[in-house]
Amino acid sequence: MGAVSRTTRFHHLTPADLRLPPCGTVFFDPIDTEVGIWAAADLLDPGATVLDLGSGSGAAAAALARAGAGHVHGVDIAADSVSWAADHYAREGCPRVTFSVADYSVGTTHDLLARCPFQSAPAVVTSNPPYVPLPASPDRTGRVSIDGGPDGLRLVRHVVRHASTMDSRLAVTIGSYTTPRAMIALLLDFGYRVTHLTLGALPLGEHTAANRGRVAELAATGEGPLIELAGVTHYLVAGLSCQRVRDPADHVPTPDDILALLRLACTATTPCLETLDGTATFPVRVVVLSDDTVRLHP
């Protein structure tokens, strides 16, 4: 039986990480980011190299370096994000962190690695990719930091493909209102199993709330659970810590296992997700933080 632990403070993010970027085009979502950092930190060995795909404000990369990574390299499609992250963390004196502009959704893994300062494939690939499920559109030029396509996995597929090709451990963040069952099936197809799960509850963002139709469609298929807390609709940010399946005897949670756990969590009446106690079959962490910080979703 897995243990359920809880944290009620920012463990990884510092006041410098929580400083709002002056440019509104830089992705910044502290609670979402903290959950993703936990997912990657659970996979870290001291001195490990880490590739952060879609590094946004750079806060996750810097936090993982402080957590013991040997070198963290963040790539992001937005030049504004890379400029802010590089300048901000240079001023903060954060060592072993670099950034570059790249679109990981195009090209080969070899092309991606050529942009990294590593001598070999990174030990860990981490990503907090856009995961809001939005209706199919021929023009996906807006809200690039949140648009996860019709099932929320539009860019997740590229993240998993790159990590698998590099044979790296993988930490990836999704929202419960996407297609968690399809997500776990994707991981299994690429030879990954979930070893740890970090969860946090966040109210639906303004853009998501305005596009509830697609979320409702996914819920009708059995995917996409939501949670009501104090009369406000929330979703669960889910940080998945994933290892390669090396041994047939490894415990491998199935898509239905993960979906059932998320559904159970969504029956809770507090952000502590108390309904999970005594039920998890692998380690689960609940991040309980007040959502009183600004969120930038360009």
Short mmCIF file of C-alpha atoms in Angstrom, two decimals:
data_model
loop_
_atom_site.label_atom_id
_atom_site.label_comp_id
_atom_site.label_asym_id
_atom_site.label_seq_id
_atom_site.Cartn_x
_atom_site.Cartn_y
_atom_site.Cartn_z
CA MET A 1 0.00 0.00 0.00
CA GLY A 2 1.39 3.41 -0.93
CA ALA A 3 1.58 6.25 1.55
CA VAL A 4 -0.22 9.58 1.09
CA SER A 5 1.83 12.56 2.24
CA ARG A 6 0.94 16.26 2.30
CA THR A 7 2.85 19.51 2.08
CA THR A 8 1.33 22.87 2.95
CA ARG A 9 4.07 25.25 1.82
CA PHE A 10 6.20 25.96 -1.20
CA HIS A 11 9.03 23.51 -0.64
CA HIS A 12 10.91 24.12 -3.91
CA LEU A 13 9.94 27.60 -5.09
CA THR A 14 11.65 30.57 -3.43
CA PRO A 15 10.62 34.26 -3.27
CA ALA A 16 12.82 34.86 -6.33
CA ASP A 17 10.95 32.16 -8.26
CA LEU A 18 7.64 33.71 -7.24
CA ARG A 19 8.60 37.12 -8.61
CA LEU A 20 6.16 37.95 -11.40
CA PRO A 21 7.86 38.35 -14.81
CA PRO A 22 7.38 41.91 -16.12
CA CYS A 23 6.38 40.54 -19.52
CA GLY A 24 2.88 39.06 -19.76
CA THR A 25 4.00 36.59 -22.42
CA VAL A 26 5.95 34.42 -19.94
CA PHE A 27 4.11 31.41 -18.49
CA PHE A 28 3.91 31.71 -14.70
CA ASP A 29 1.73 29.50 -12.48
CA PRO A 30 3.33 28.81 -9.08
CA ILE A 31 1.16 25.96 -7.78
CA ASP A 32 1.12 24.18 -11.13
CA THR A 33 4.91 24.61 -11.28
CA GLU A 34 5.48 23.38 -7.72
CA VAL A 35 3.59 20.17 -8.49
CA GLY A 36 5.71 19.58 -11.59
CA ILE A 37 8.94 20.18 -9.66
CA TRP A 38 7.97 17.56 -7.10
CA ALA A 39 7.36 15.07 -9.91
CA ALA A 40 10.85 15.63 -11.31
CA ALA A 41 12.57 15.83 -7.91
CA ASP A 42 11.26 12.35 -7.08
CA LEU A 43 13.38 11.07 -9.99
CA LEU A 44 16.60 12.97 -9.27
CA ASP A 45 19.89 11.39 -8.40
CA PRO A 46 22.57 13.79 -7.12
CA GLY A 47 24.34 15.41 -10.06
CA ALA A 48 21.80 14.21 -12.64
CA THR A 49 21.32 16.13 -15.86
CA VAL A 50 17.79 17.37 -16.57
CA LEU A 51 16.13 18.63 -19.74
CA ASP A 52 13.08 20.85 -19.12
CA LEU A 53 10.83 21.00 -22.18
CA GLY A 54 8.78 24.19 -22.19
CA SER A 55 10.70 25.87 -19.37
CA GLY A 56 8.56 29.04 -19.16
CA SER A 57 9.73 31.38 -16.41
CA GLY A 58 12.67 29.08 -15.61
CA ALA A 59 11.49 28.56 -12.03
CA ALA A 60 11.29 24.77 -12.33
CA ALA A 61 14.76 24.51 -13.87
CA ALA A 62 16.29 26.65 -11.13
CA ALA A 63 14.48 24.72 -8.40
CA LEU A 64 15.73 21.38 -9.72
CA ALA A 65 19.29 22.69 -9.80
CA ARG A 66 18.92 23.68 -6.15
CA ALA A 67 17.44 20.23 -5.45
CA GLY A 68 20.69 18.59 -6.54
CA ALA A 69 20.69 18.27 -10.33
CA GLY A 70 24.11 18.64 -11.88
CA HIS A 71 22.91 20.70 -14.84
CA VAL A 72 19.41 21.70 -15.93
CA HIS A 73 18.79 22.97 -19.45
CA GLY A 74 15.44 24.53 -20.28
CA VAL A 75 14.09 24.99 -23.79
CA ASP A 76 11.06 27.05 -24.71
CA ILE A 77 9.46 28.15 -27.95
CA ALA A 78 9.06 31.72 -26.66
CA ALA A 79 12.10 33.98 -26.90
CA ASP A 80 10.59 36.25 -24.18
CA SER A 81 10.52 33.34 -21.75
CA VAL A 82 14.09 32.28 -22.46
CA SER A 83 15.33 35.87 -22.16
CA TRP A 84 13.57 36.40 -18.83
CA ALA A 85 14.71 33.06 -17.40
CA ALA A 86 18.34 33.47 -18.46
CA ASP A 87 18.60 37.05 -17.18
CA HIS A 88 16.62 36.50 -13.99
CA TYR A 89 18.54 33.45 -12.81
CA ALA A 90 21.89 34.92 -13.83
CA ARG A 91 21.10 37.87 -11.53
CA GLU A 92 20.05 35.43 -8.81
CA GLY A 93 23.35 33.60 -9.15
CA CYS A 94 21.67 30.28 -9.81
CA PRO A 95 24.35 27.84 -10.98
CA ARG A 96 24.10 24.94 -13.38
CA VAL A 97 21.05 26.31 -15.25
CA THR A 98 20.96 27.25 -18.94
CA PHE A 99 18.21 28.04 -21.43
CA SER A 100 17.71 28.13 -25.19
CA VAL A 101 14.93 28.73 -27.71
CA ALA A 102 13.59 25.57 -29.35
CA ASP A 103 10.32 24.03 -30.48
CA TYR A 104 10.35 20.47 -29.19
CA SER A 105 7.21 19.61 -31.18
CA VAL A 106 9.13 19.65 -34.47
CA GLY A 107 12.23 17.79 -35.57
CA THR A 108 13.93 14.74 -34.17
CA THR A 109 15.23 14.00 -30.71
CA HIS A 110 18.73 14.22 -32.18
CA ASP A 111 17.96 17.80 -33.29
CA LEU A 112 16.74 18.64 -29.80
CA LEU A 113 19.81 17.20 -28.12
CA ALA A 114 22.05 19.20 -30.44
CA ARG A 115 20.71 22.34 -28.74
CA CYS A 116 21.60 21.05 -25.26
CA PRO A 117 24.94 21.46 -23.47
CA PHE A 118 25.01 17.81 -22.34
CA GLN A 119 27.60 15.27 -23.40
CA SER A 120 24.96 12.54 -23.44
CA ALA A 121 21.21 12.13 -23.07
CA PRO A 122 19.78 13.69 -19.88
CA ALA A 123 18.98 11.42 -16.96
CA VAL A 124 15.59 13.10 -16.52
CA VAL A 125 13.24 14.82 -18.94
CA THR A 126 10.64 17.04 -17.30
CA SER A 127 7.80 19.04 -18.78
CA ASN A 128 4.78 21.02 -17.67
CA PRO A 129 3.27 21.26 -21.14
CA PRO A 130 0.04 22.96 -22.26
CA TYR A 131 -2.77 20.62 -21.25
CA VAL A 132 -6.07 22.54 -21.41
CA PRO A 133 -8.41 20.54 -23.69
CA LEU A 134 -9.73 22.88 -26.36
CA PRO A 135 -11.88 22.22 -29.42
CA ALA A 136 -10.09 21.29 -32.63
CA SER A 137 -9.02 24.37 -34.56
CA PRO A 138 -7.14 24.85 -37.83
CA ASP A 139 -5.35 27.85 -36.29
CA ARG A 140 -3.55 27.09 -33.02
CA THR A 141 -1.69 30.39 -32.79
CA GLY A 142 -3.28 31.66 -29.56
CA ARG A 143 -2.83 30.74 -25.87
CA VAL A 144 0.17 28.60 -26.73
CA SER A 145 1.07 28.05 -23.08
CA ILE A 146 -2.22 26.29 -22.25
CA ASP A 147 -3.66 24.85 -25.49
CA GLY A 148 -3.41 21.07 -25.19
CA GLY A 149 -5.57 20.28 -28.22
CA PRO A 150 -8.87 18.36 -28.09
CA ASP A 151 -7.64 15.75 -25.59
CA GLY A 152 -5.08 17.84 -23.69
CA LEU A 153 -2.20 15.70 -24.96
CA ARG A 154 -1.22 17.61 -28.10
CA LEU A 155 2.32 18.37 -26.90
CA VAL A 156 2.54 15.66 -24.25
CA ARG A 157 2.98 13.10 -27.04
CA HIS A 158 6.14 14.84 -28.20
CA VAL A 159 7.49 15.02 -24.64
CA VAL A 160 7.00 11.29 -24.11
CA ARG A 161 8.47 10.47 -27.53
CA HIS A 162 11.64 12.47 -26.84
CA ALA A 163 12.10 11.05 -23.35
CA SER A 164 11.65 7.49 -24.60
CA THR A 165 14.11 7.96 -27.45
CA MET A 166 16.68 9.25 -24.94
CA ASP A 167 15.84 6.44 -22.48
CA SER A 168 15.46 9.08 -19.76
CA ARG A 169 13.32 9.08 -16.67
CA LEU A 170 10.26 11.26 -17.21
CA ALA A 171 8.28 13.76 -15.15
CA VAL A 172 5.23 15.25 -16.85
CA THR A 173 2.30 17.33 -15.62
CA ILE A 174 -1.30 17.05 -16.83
CA GLY A 175 -4.71 18.23 -15.66
CA SER A 176 -7.36 15.84 -14.39
CA TYR A 177 -9.87 17.38 -16.83
CA THR A 178 -7.92 16.10 -19.84
CA THR A 179 -7.68 12.40 -20.70
CA PRO A 180 -5.73 10.77 -17.85
CA ARG A 181 -6.61 7.25 -18.96
CA ALA A 182 -5.27 7.97 -22.46
CA MET A 183 -2.19 9.58 -20.88
CA ILE A 184 -1.28 6.47 -18.89
CA ALA A 185 -1.88 4.29 -21.94
CA LEU A 186 0.53 6.52 -23.87
CA LEU A 187 3.17 6.11 -21.18
CA LEU A 188 2.76 2.34 -21.19
CA ASP A 189 3.06 2.25 -24.99
CA PHE A 190 6.45 3.96 -24.66
CA GLY A 191 7.64 1.70 -21.86
CA TYR A 192 7.00 3.90 -18.81
CA ARG A 193 5.28 3.24 -15.50
CA VAL A 194 4.12 5.77 -12.92
CA THR A 195 6.09 5.41 -9.67
CA HIS A 196 4.95 8.53 -7.78
CA LEU A 197 2.01 10.89 -8.16
CA THR A 198 1.84 14.50 -6.94
CA LEU A 199 -1.55 16.24 -6.87
CA GLY A 200 -2.76 19.77 -6.24
CA ALA A 201 -6.19 21.36 -6.62
CA LEU A 202 -6.57 24.56 -8.64
CA PRO A 203 -9.71 26.46 -9.65
CA LEU A 204 -10.46 26.42 -13.36
CA GLY A 205 -8.66 29.24 -15.12
CA GLU A 206 -10.65 31.92 -16.88
CA HIS A 207 -9.93 30.50 -20.33
CA THR A 208 -10.76 26.95 -19.30
CA ALA A 209 -14.00 28.03 -17.65
CA ALA A 210 -14.96 29.76 -20.90
CA ASN A 211 -14.41 26.48 -22.78
CA ARG A 212 -16.26 24.11 -20.44
CA GLY A 213 -17.95 22.42 -23.40
CA ARG A 214 -14.89 20.37 -24.34
CA VAL A 215 -14.25 19.49 -20.69
CA ALA A 216 -17.85 18.29 -20.40
CA GLU A 217 -17.48 16.17 -23.54
CA LEU A 218 -14.44 14.42 -22.07
CA ALA A 219 -16.22 13.86 -18.76
CA ALA A 220 -19.07 12.17 -20.66
CA THR A 221 -16.56 9.58 -21.94
CA GLY A 222 -15.45 8.74 -18.41
CA GLU A 223 -12.35 10.94 -18.53
CA GLY A 224 -11.74 14.38 -17.05
CA PRO A 225 -12.88 14.36 -13.39
CA LEU A 226 -13.33 17.71 -11.62
CA ILE A 227 -13.69 18.54 -7.93
CA GLU A 228 -16.00 21.04 -6.22
CA LEU A 229 -14.44 22.86 -3.27
CA ALA A 230 -16.40 25.51 -1.37
CA GLY A 231 -18.75 25.89 -4.32
CA VAL A 232 -15.92 26.50 -6.82
CA THR A 233 -15.02 24.06 -9.59
CA HIS A 234 -11.41 22.91 -9.38
CA TYR A 235 -9.28 20.48 -11.34
CA LEU A 236 -6.37 18.38 -10.13
CA VAL A 237 -2.88 19.21 -11.34
CA ALA A 238 -1.23 15.80 -11.62
CA GLY A 239 2.56 15.45 -11.64
CA LEU A 240 3.51 11.99 -12.92
CA SER A 241 6.93 10.62 -11.97
CA CYS A 242 7.77 7.86 -14.46
CA GLN A 243 10.48 5.22 -14.69
CA ARG A 244 11.21 2.85 -17.53
CA VAL A 245 9.68 -0.62 -17.16
CA ARG A 246 12.75 -2.80 -16.73
CA ASP A 247 11.37 -5.85 -14.96
CA PRO A 248 8.10 -7.70 -15.68
CA ALA A 249 7.66 -7.89 -11.91
CA ASP A 250 7.52 -4.09 -11.59
CA HIS A 251 4.23 -2.74 -10.29
CA VAL A 252 2.68 -0.94 -13.25
CA PRO A 253 -0.47 1.10 -12.50
CA THR A 254 -2.96 0.75 -15.34
CA PRO A 255 -4.88 3.58 -17.02
CA ASP A 256 -7.98 2.55 -15.07
CA ASP A 257 -5.98 2.51 -11.81
CA ILE A 258 -4.88 6.13 -12.25
CA LEU A 259 -8.28 7.33 -13.43
CA ALA A 260 -9.98 5.62 -10.47
CA LEU A 261 -7.55 7.30 -8.07
CA LEU A 262 -8.23 10.73 -9.59
CA ARG A 263 -11.97 10.15 -9.45
CA LEU A 264 -11.67 9.17 -5.79
CA ALA A 265 -9.63 12.29 -5.07
CA CYS A 266 -12.35 14.38 -6.71
CA THR A 267 -14.89 13.15 -4.14
CA ALA A 268 -12.97 14.96 -1.40
CA THR A 269 -14.42 18.01 0.32
CA THR A 270 -11.11 19.76 1.09
CA PRO A 271 -7.89 20.48 -0.86
CA CYS A 272 -6.20 17.85 1.33
CA LEU A 273 -7.96 15.21 -0.82
CA GLU A 274 -8.72 13.23 2.30
CA THR A 275 -10.54 10.48 0.40
CA LEU A 276 -7.19 9.12 -0.79
CA ASP A 277 -6.03 8.06 2.67
CA GLY A 278 -5.51 4.32 2.92
CA THR A 279 -6.27 3.68 -0.76
CA ALA A 280 -3.16 4.42 -2.85
CA THR A 281 -1.05 1.50 -4.08
CA PHE A 282 2.01 3.68 -4.75
CA PRO A 283 3.31 6.92 -3.19
CA VAL A 284 0.99 9.92 -3.56
CA ARG A 285 1.79 13.47 -2.47
CA VAL A 286 -0.84 16.19 -2.07
CA VAL A 287 0.30 19.79 -2.40
CA VAL A 288 -2.06 22.00 -0.39
CA LEU A 289 -1.41 25.66 -1.15
CA SER A 290 -3.56 28.77 -1.15
CA ASP A 291 -4.21 29.97 -4.70
CA ASP A 292 -3.43 33.61 -3.96
CA THR A 293 -0.65 34.14 -6.51
CA VAL A 294 -1.00 35.66 -9.95
CA ARG A 295 -1.17 33.18 -12.83
CA LEU A 296 0.07 34.17 -16.31
CA HIS A 297 -1.20 31.95 -19.13
CA PRO A 298 -0.18 33.66 -22.41
#
